[in-house]
Each structure stands twice: as C-alpha cells, then as structure tokens.
Coordinates of C-alpha atoms in Angstrom, one line a residue:
Chain A
M107 CA 0.0 0.0 0.0
R108 CA 1.2 3.5 -0.9
R109 CA 0.0 6.0 1.6
F110 CA 0.0 9.8 1.7
I111 CA -0.6 11.7 4.9
V112 CA -1.2 15.4 4.4
V113 CA -1.4 17.8 7.3
G114 CA -3.8 20.7 6.9
H115 CA -2.9 23.2 9.5
R116 CA -5.9 25.5 8.9
A117 CA -8.4 23.1 7.4
V118 CA -11.6 23.5 9.3
T119 CA -13.1 20.8 11.5
T120 CA -16.8 21.5 11.3
P121 CA -19.2 19.9 8.9
Q122 CA -20.8 23.3 8.3
F123 CA -18.2 24.8 6.0
S124 CA -19.3 26.4 2.8
L125 CA -18.6 24.6 -0.5
D126 CA -18.3 28.1 -2.1
D127 CA -15.2 29.2 -0.3
L128 CA -12.9 26.1 0.1
A129 CA -9.8 28.2 -0.2
G130 CA -10.8 30.9 2.2
A131 CA -13.3 30.2 5.0
A132 CA -12.7 26.4 4.9
G133 CA -8.9 27.0 5.6
R134 CA -7.3 25.9 2.4
M135 CA -9.5 22.8 2.2
D136 CA -9.0 23.1 -1.6
L137 CA -5.3 22.3 -1.1
L138 CA -6.1 19.1 0.8
L139 CA -8.7 18.1 -1.8
N140 CA -6.2 18.7 -4.6
A141 CA -3.6 16.7 -2.7
A142 CA -6.1 13.8 -2.2
N143 CA -6.9 13.9 -5.9
A144 CA -3.2 13.7 -6.9
A145 CA -2.9 10.8 -4.5
L146 CA -6.0 8.9 -5.6
L147 CA -6.8 9.6 -9.2
V148 CA -5.5 8.5 -12.5
S149 CA -7.2 9.2 -15.8
H150 CA -10.8 7.9 -15.6
D151 CA -10.0 5.7 -12.6
L152 CA -8.9 5.5 -8.9
R153 CA -5.6 4.2 -7.7
R154 CA -6.8 1.1 -5.9
D155 CA -3.5 0.6 -4.1
V156 CA -3.4 4.0 -2.4
E157 CA -4.7 5.4 0.8
A158 CA -4.7 9.2 1.6
T159 CA -5.2 10.5 5.1
L160 CA -6.0 14.1 5.6
V161 CA -5.1 15.5 9.0
L162 CA -7.3 18.6 9.7
L163 CA -6.1 20.9 12.4
G164 CA -8.1 24.1 11.9
P165 CA -11.0 25.3 14.2
P166 CA -13.3 24.6 15.8
D167 CA -12.7 21.0 16.9
P168 CA -9.3 19.6 15.9
P169 CA -7.8 17.2 15.4
R170 CA -9.5 15.1 12.8
A171 CA -8.2 12.5 10.4
I172 CA -10.0 11.5 7.3
R173 CA -8.7 8.4 5.6
L174 CA -9.6 7.8 1.9
V175 CA -9.1 4.2 0.8
G176 CA -8.7 3.9 -2.9
S177 CA -9.9 0.3 -3.2
Q178 CA -13.1 1.1 -1.4
L179 CA -14.1 4.6 -2.6
E180 CA -17.3 4.8 -4.6
M181 CA -18.2 8.5 -4.8
W182 CA -14.8 10.2 -5.1
G183 CA -14.1 11.9 -8.4
P184 CA -12.1 14.8 -10.0
D185 CA -14.5 17.5 -8.8
I186 CA -13.2 18.9 -5.5
R187 CA -16.5 20.6 -4.7
S188 CA -18.3 17.2 -4.8
N189 CA -15.5 15.7 -2.8
A190 CA -15.7 18.5 -0.2
A191 CA -19.3 17.5 0.4
L192 CA -18.0 14.0 1.4
I193 CA -15.5 15.7 3.7
R194 CA -18.3 17.6 5.4
R195 CA -20.1 14.3 6.0
A196 CA -16.9 12.8 7.5
L197 CA -16.5 15.8 9.8
G198 CA -19.8 15.0 11.3
H199 CA -18.2 11.9 12.8
A200 CA -16.3 13.3 15.8
S201 CA -15.7 10.0 17.7
R202 CA -12.2 8.9 18.6
L203 CA -13.2 5.5 17.1
E204 CA -12.8 5.7 13.4
G205 CA -16.1 5.3 11.5
E206 CA -17.0 4.9 7.8
T207 CA -19.0 7.9 6.8
S208 CA -19.2 7.1 3.0
P209 CA -17.9 4.1 1.1
G210 CA -14.1 4.1 1.6
I211 CA -14.0 7.2 3.7
F212 CA -13.1 6.7 7.4
A213 CA -13.1 9.6 9.9
G214 CA -12.2 10.0 13.5
R215 CA -10.6 12.3 16.1
R216 CA -7.0 11.4 15.6
N217 CA -3.9 13.5 15.5
L218 CA -0.7 13.1 13.4
R219 CA 1.0 11.0 16.1
E220 CA -1.9 8.6 16.2
V221 CA -2.1 8.4 12.4
L222 CA 1.6 7.6 12.2
D223 CA 1.3 5.1 15.0
S224 CA -1.3 3.2 13.0
I225 CA 1.1 2.6 10.1
S226 CA 3.7 -0.1 10.1
D227 CA 5.3 0.7 6.7
P228 CA 8.4 2.9 6.5
I229 CA 7.7 6.6 6.6
V230 CA 9.1 9.0 4.0
E231 CA 9.2 12.7 4.8
L232 CA 9.2 14.9 1.7
R233 CA 11.4 17.9 2.3
E234 CA 13.4 20.2 0.0
D235 CA 16.6 19.3 1.8
G236 CA 16.1 15.5 1.4
A237 CA 17.9 13.0 -0.8
D238 CA 16.8 13.0 -4.4
I239 CA 13.9 10.5 -4.6
R240 CA 15.2 9.2 -8.0
T241 CA 18.3 7.9 -6.3
V242 CA 17.0 6.5 -3.0
P243 CA 16.2 2.8 -2.9
L244 CA 12.5 2.6 -1.8
S245 CA 10.2 -0.3 -1.3
R246 CA 6.7 -0.5 -2.8
D247 CA 4.9 0.0 0.5
L248 CA 5.6 3.4 2.0
A249 CA 3.8 6.2 3.8
F250 CA 4.7 9.7 2.6
V251 CA 4.2 12.6 5.0
L252 CA 3.5 16.1 3.6
S253 CA 2.4 19.4 4.8
D254 CA 0.0 21.9 3.3
S255 CA 1.1 25.4 2.3
V256 CA 3.1 25.9 5.5
D257 CA 5.9 23.7 6.8
L258 CA 5.4 21.1 9.5
T259 CA 5.7 22.7 12.9
S260 CA 8.7 21.8 15.1
E261 CA 6.4 19.7 17.2
E262 CA 5.1 17.8 14.1
R263 CA 8.7 17.4 12.9
T264 CA 9.6 15.8 16.2
I265 CA 6.7 13.4 15.9
V266 CA 7.7 12.5 12.4
A267 CA 11.4 12.2 13.3
A268 CA 10.5 9.7 16.1
K269 CA 9.5 7.3 13.2
K270 CA 13.0 7.5 11.8
P271 CA 11.8 8.6 8.3
I272 CA 13.6 8.4 5.1
V273 CA 13.9 12.1 4.1
C274 CA 13.5 12.7 0.4
S275 CA 13.2 15.6 -2.0
V276 CA 11.4 15.5 -5.4
G277 CA 13.5 18.2 -7.0
P278 CA 15.1 21.6 -6.8
R279 CA 11.9 23.7 -6.4
S280 CA 9.5 24.2 -3.6
L281 CA 6.1 23.0 -5.0
H282 CA 2.5 22.7 -4.1
T283 CA 1.6 19.5 -2.2
D284 CA -0.5 18.0 -5.0
H285 CA 2.3 18.6 -7.5
V286 CA 4.8 16.9 -5.2
I287 CA 2.4 13.9 -4.9
S288 CA 2.1 13.6 -8.7
I289 CA 5.9 13.5 -9.0
V290 CA 6.2 10.8 -6.3
H291 CA 3.6 8.7 -8.0
N292 CA 5.4 9.0 -11.3
E293 CA 8.7 7.8 -9.8
F294 CA 6.9 4.8 -8.3
D295 CA 4.8 4.1 -11.4
R296 CA 8.2 3.8 -13.2
R297 CA 9.8 1.5 -10.6
Y298 CA 6.7 -0.6 -10.2
P299 CA 4.8 -0.4 -13.4
P300 CA 1.1 -1.2 -13.2
T301 CA 0.2 -4.7 -14.4
P302 CA -2.3 -4.7 -17.3
S303 CA -5.8 -5.5 -15.9
Chain B
M134 CA 9.9 30.2 -22.4
R135 CA 8.1 27.0 -21.4
R136 CA 4.6 26.9 -22.8
F137 CA 1.7 24.6 -22.1
I138 CA -1.3 24.5 -24.5
V139 CA -4.3 22.7 -23.0
V140 CA -7.3 21.9 -25.2
G141 CA -10.6 22.0 -23.3
H142 CA -13.1 20.3 -25.6
R143 CA -16.2 21.0 -23.5
A144 CA -15.1 24.1 -21.6
V145 CA -17.8 26.7 -22.1
T146 CA -17.2 29.9 -24.0
T147 CA -19.6 32.3 -22.3
P148 CA -18.7 34.7 -19.5
Q149 CA -21.9 33.8 -17.7
F150 CA -20.9 30.3 -16.3
S151 CA -21.5 29.7 -12.6
L152 CA -18.5 29.5 -10.3
D153 CA -20.4 26.9 -8.3
D154 CA -20.3 24.2 -10.9
L155 CA -17.0 24.4 -12.7
A156 CA -16.8 20.6 -13.2
G157 CA -20.4 20.3 -14.5
A158 CA -22.2 23.1 -16.2
A159 CA -18.9 24.9 -17.1
G160 CA -17.7 21.8 -19.1
R161 CA -14.8 20.7 -16.9
M162 CA -13.5 24.2 -16.5
D163 CA -12.0 22.9 -13.2
L164 CA -9.7 20.6 -15.2
L165 CA -8.4 23.5 -17.2
L166 CA -7.9 25.6 -14.1
N167 CA -6.0 22.8 -12.3
A168 CA -3.8 22.4 -15.4
A169 CA -3.1 26.2 -15.5
N170 CA -2.2 26.0 -11.8
A171 CA 0.2 23.1 -12.4
A172 CA 1.8 25.1 -15.2
L173 CA 2.0 28.4 -13.5
L174 CA 2.4 27.9 -9.7
V175 CA 5.2 27.0 -7.4
S176 CA 4.9 27.2 -3.6
H177 CA 4.1 30.8 -2.8
D178 CA 5.1 32.1 -6.2
L179 CA 4.4 32.0 -9.9
R180 CA 6.6 30.5 -12.5
R181 CA 7.7 33.6 -14.3
D182 CA 9.2 31.8 -17.3
V183 CA 6.0 29.9 -18.2
E184 CA 3.0 30.7 -20.4
A185 CA -0.2 28.6 -20.3
T186 CA -2.8 28.8 -23.1
L187 CA -6.2 27.3 -22.6
V188 CA -8.1 26.6 -25.7
L189 CA -11.8 26.5 -25.0
L190 CA -14.0 24.6 -27.4
G191 CA -17.3 24.2 -25.6
P192 CA -20.6 26.0 -26.3
P193 CA -21.9 28.6 -27.1
D194 CA -19.2 30.6 -29.0
P195 CA -16.0 28.6 -29.6
P196 CA -13.1 28.8 -30.2
R197 CA -11.5 30.9 -27.6
A198 CA -7.9 31.0 -26.5
I199 CA -6.9 32.4 -23.1
R200 CA -3.2 33.0 -22.6
L201 CA -1.8 33.3 -19.1
V202 CA 1.6 34.9 -18.9
G203 CA 3.5 34.0 -15.8
S204 CA 5.7 37.0 -15.8
Q205 CA 2.8 39.4 -16.0
L206 CA 0.0 37.8 -13.9
E207 CA -1.0 39.7 -10.8
M208 CA -4.2 38.2 -9.6
W209 CA -3.7 34.5 -10.3
G210 CA -3.4 32.3 -7.3
P211 CA -4.0 28.7 -6.0
D212 CA -7.8 29.1 -5.6
I213 CA -9.4 27.9 -8.8
R214 CA -12.7 29.6 -8.0
S215 CA -11.0 33.0 -8.0
N216 CA -9.2 32.2 -11.1
A217 CA -12.4 31.1 -12.8
A218 CA -13.7 34.6 -12.3
L219 CA -10.7 35.9 -14.3
I220 CA -11.6 33.4 -17.0
R221 CA -15.1 34.7 -17.1
R222 CA -13.8 38.2 -17.6
A223 CA -11.5 36.9 -20.4
L224 CA -14.4 35.2 -22.1
G225 CA -16.1 38.6 -22.3
H226 CA -13.5 39.5 -25.0
A227 CA -14.7 37.8 -28.1
S228 CA -12.6 39.7 -30.7
R229 CA -10.2 37.9 -33.0
L230 CA -7.6 40.4 -31.9
E231 CA -6.1 39.3 -28.6
G232 CA -6.9 41.7 -25.8
E233 CA -5.5 41.9 -22.2
T234 CA -8.5 41.4 -19.9
S235 CA -6.6 41.3 -16.6
P236 CA -2.9 41.7 -15.9
G237 CA -1.1 38.9 -17.8
I238 CA -4.3 37.4 -19.2
F239 CA -4.9 37.7 -22.9
A240 CA -8.0 36.4 -24.7
G241 CA -9.2 36.2 -28.2
R242 CA -11.1 34.1 -30.7
R243 CA -8.4 31.7 -31.8
N244 CA -8.4 28.0 -32.5
L245 CA -5.7 25.4 -31.8
R246 CA -4.1 25.9 -35.3
E247 CA -3.8 29.6 -34.8
V248 CA -2.4 29.2 -31.3
L249 CA 0.3 26.8 -32.6
D250 CA 1.0 29.0 -35.6
S251 CA 1.9 31.8 -33.2
I252 CA 4.6 29.8 -31.5
S253 CA 8.1 29.4 -33.0
D254 CA 9.5 27.0 -30.3
P255 CA 9.5 23.3 -30.9
I256 CA 6.2 21.6 -30.1
V257 CA 6.1 18.6 -27.8
E258 CA 3.0 16.3 -27.9
L259 CA 2.5 14.4 -24.7
R260 CA 1.0 11.0 -25.4
E261 CA 1.2 7.7 -23.6
D262 CA 2.9 6.0 -26.6
G263 CA 5.6 8.7 -26.9
A264 CA 9.3 8.3 -26.0
D265 CA 10.1 8.5 -22.3
I266 CA 10.6 12.2 -21.5
R267 CA 13.5 11.4 -19.2
T268 CA 15.5 10.1 -22.1
V269 CA 14.7 12.6 -24.8
P270 CA 17.1 15.5 -25.4
L271 CA 14.9 18.6 -25.0
S272 CA 15.8 22.3 -25.2
R273 CA 14.7 24.8 -22.5
D274 CA 12.2 26.5 -24.7
L275 CA 9.3 24.3 -25.7
A276 CA 5.6 24.3 -26.2
F277 CA 3.8 21.2 -24.7
V278 CA 0.4 20.3 -26.2
L279 CA -2.1 18.5 -23.9
S280 CA -5.7 17.6 -24.0
D281 CA -8.3 17.6 -21.2
S282 CA -10.1 14.4 -20.1
V283 CA -10.6 13.2 -23.6
D284 CA -7.9 12.6 -26.3
L285 CA -7.2 15.1 -29.0
T286 CA -9.6 14.6 -32.0
S287 CA -8.2 13.2 -35.2
E288 CA -8.5 16.7 -36.7
E289 CA -6.6 18.2 -33.8
R290 CA -3.9 15.5 -34.1
T291 CA -3.5 16.4 -37.8
I292 CA -3.0 20.0 -36.8
V293 CA -0.4 19.1 -34.2
A294 CA 1.3 16.6 -36.5
A295 CA 1.8 19.4 -39.1
K296 CA 4.1 21.0 -36.6
K297 CA 6.3 17.9 -36.6
P298 CA 6.1 17.6 -32.8
I299 CA 8.5 15.7 -30.5
V300 CA 6.2 13.0 -29.1
C301 CA 6.9 12.2 -25.4
S302 CA 5.4 10.2 -22.6
V303 CA 5.8 11.0 -18.9
G304 CA 5.3 7.4 -17.7
P305 CA 3.5 4.2 -17.8
R306 CA 0.1 5.4 -16.6
S307 CA -2.6 7.6 -18.1
L308 CA -2.9 10.6 -15.8
H309 CA -4.9 13.8 -15.3
T310 CA -3.6 16.8 -17.3
D311 CA -2.5 18.7 -14.3
H312 CA -0.5 15.8 -12.9
V313 CA 1.2 15.3 -16.3
I314 CA 2.2 19.0 -16.2
S315 CA 3.7 18.7 -12.7
I316 CA 5.9 15.8 -13.9
V317 CA 7.0 17.7 -17.0
H318 CA 8.0 20.7 -14.9
N319 CA 9.9 18.4 -12.5
E320 CA 11.9 17.0 -15.4
F321 CA 12.8 20.4 -16.6
D322 CA 13.5 21.8 -13.1
R323 CA 16.1 19.1 -12.8
R324 CA 17.7 19.7 -16.2
Y325 CA 17.6 23.5 -15.9
P326 CA 17.6 24.2 -12.1
P327 CA 16.3 27.6 -11.1
T328 CA 19.0 30.2 -10.4
P329 CA 18.8 31.6 -6.9
S330 CA 17.1 35.0 -6.9

C-alpha cells in the first residue's frame, strides 16, 4: 500500500463549512482536496493501491483524520467541490473511534501521532533538503508525510522524526503539495509499473 | 519560455458560467484551471518563465484561447474559483484580436491551429505512446500540447502533426492533465535548475 498523509494546519473541522469558499473560510480545504486527488486519481480511474489520510487541524474542533481508501471509494471523483461534500459528512463523525462515513471514507478524532502510530510501513518525509527521490532505494509500500502550504511545525517534525523517516526531495523547487504527490507517483509508477488488468 | 497549451473540448465559452459548478455546467473548467495552476504555480510564487494557453471549445461561442503569462500575472493564485472569475472576464472579450482582460491574461477568438501558428518554439506532444521524457534531449524553450479528459480529436492530431512535434510520454500510466504538467516541470526543473534569486 502506498500511503500519503497530508497535514492541513488550517483546514476547518466543522461539517458546516461552505462549498463556495474552500480556499478561504474552509482553511485551504481546496489544497487538501487537490492533494487527495493527486494521490488517488489516474485518468478515468482511482488508484486502488493508495490510501490518503488528511489530518485537519483548523478550528473549531481539531484534530480530525479522514482516511480515503482507494480500493473502497465509490463516490470520489475529480470535482473537488463534490468531494468537499464528502469531507463535510466525514467531519460529522467526531468520535475517537474511526467510523466509515461514506464508502471508503473513514473519519475520527486522531492527530498526526496517532495516524503515524497506526502505520507499520516505512515513513518518508518529503522535504526540500532531502535526498533525491530518484536515487534512493525505496520499497513499494511506504507512507509519505507532507504538509499543506506551510511547513510542518517543530512539534510535528519531532513526531515524524521519532518514526526515523527516510527524508527525500522530489526536486530543486518548492512545490504545491498536489504537484509533489504527482511526482512521487510518477517515480513509483516507473519503478513498479502497473500490471495490465 | 516553457509553454503549455491545453485543449478543453467542452469548456464553455460564455462569461456567464457559474463559479459553483466548474466541473459540470462549465464543461470541466476545473480541469483547465487545475492544469493552469500546475503550469504556473510553485509554492508561494508564480513560474515567471511559463505561459499557459487554454483553448476552450465548448458552447456557445467557440473557439477561444486564453493565454496566461506567468511574468505578468498579478491576480492568479491557487484558488481555482477566484481564477475562474478571471476566465469569465477573459471570455467577455470575443474579438479575433487578442486583448488583455486582466494583468497577464490575454484572450481572443483563436483555435488550436492559430495558437500553434503563433509559436516558434519546438512543439512537444504528450502522449502515452511517446518516448520517455527522461531520455529525450529537449531544449529549454518548448511548447507542450495536452488535452483535457478526452484525447485530441483526429483533426486536432493532424493540426499538431503538421508542426512535426516531438512525441513524449511521462510514464506508464494515463494521468490527469495537471499531474502530467507537474511531472514535465519536475523533469525540466532538474535539467535546468532555477537560479537563486
């Protein structure tokens, strides 16, 4: 399983956010949704071997983790506005116990540490000062940790560092999260080409 | 100059489209806007050496070409809904003569052939059966032609073929247009690293 964990520092944690202002009032929810699409979608299909977890840390009721399971999603598509409606439904589930709020969408009150603790695969931290991802030996099953438009906080970096991550960079420029994910996928699609179905 | 030309076969050509249904009623305008963002944006900045031209072919008044010039844009940002409002303004300019409708945004009644005729740099067609982009010698100044969620029509392929394009592929999977653009940029960012400013 290829996993992407994206930390949304300002993404709101109420199911009442407006679909008409995902970038503003919803705390750059558009950025998380674009990242999820880069993680989960190929042309006219979903990546069935991918899981994306969005960690929402904005007001009023953080933390929340929303886990999107490519092999089980039924209603996820390219339109981020429609996907945002599924996120709203997921935010209605505020229990610490993860619950399935739509097919393939699991939500719960979990923070970054708890999300990472639930993963046994090696962690890859994507940072501009990391080793070039094209040159690092990497297994097929990995969990990539990324941040939204601001860097991970020092506390979050400590949490990630405790997992002894492989630290990689995708290239010489600082890019948007969704674009980084597209580049990561491309590298792995090349190393582990899809088998014809 | 690195150029991206993206053909939107269904993208509407009226300034009256709703910002609330970019994926539906606006004819997958969201896809064109995501592609433009992949072409033009890096983290917290614009790519000043890039130009993206969207060719809109949907109803009611095609064709239209909207050219986004990275070095001159002032109001373009990550939020596709805000950018869509700039596209609406551009669609209000229906003259064959290109006009600047916002800083760095130029619009006119031009079809794919006319857009390609205005470009002197080599053309690269991105297709899944092309040569691996990592192995093809490519100059810094190129114009990449891409389609939206459907392939170029046979007529459009004839128009592109007349330009004797270099035909490249980014990898083994069929991807969304914006993800392809991210991968292309990464390859060129590596070959021609940005100079520190």
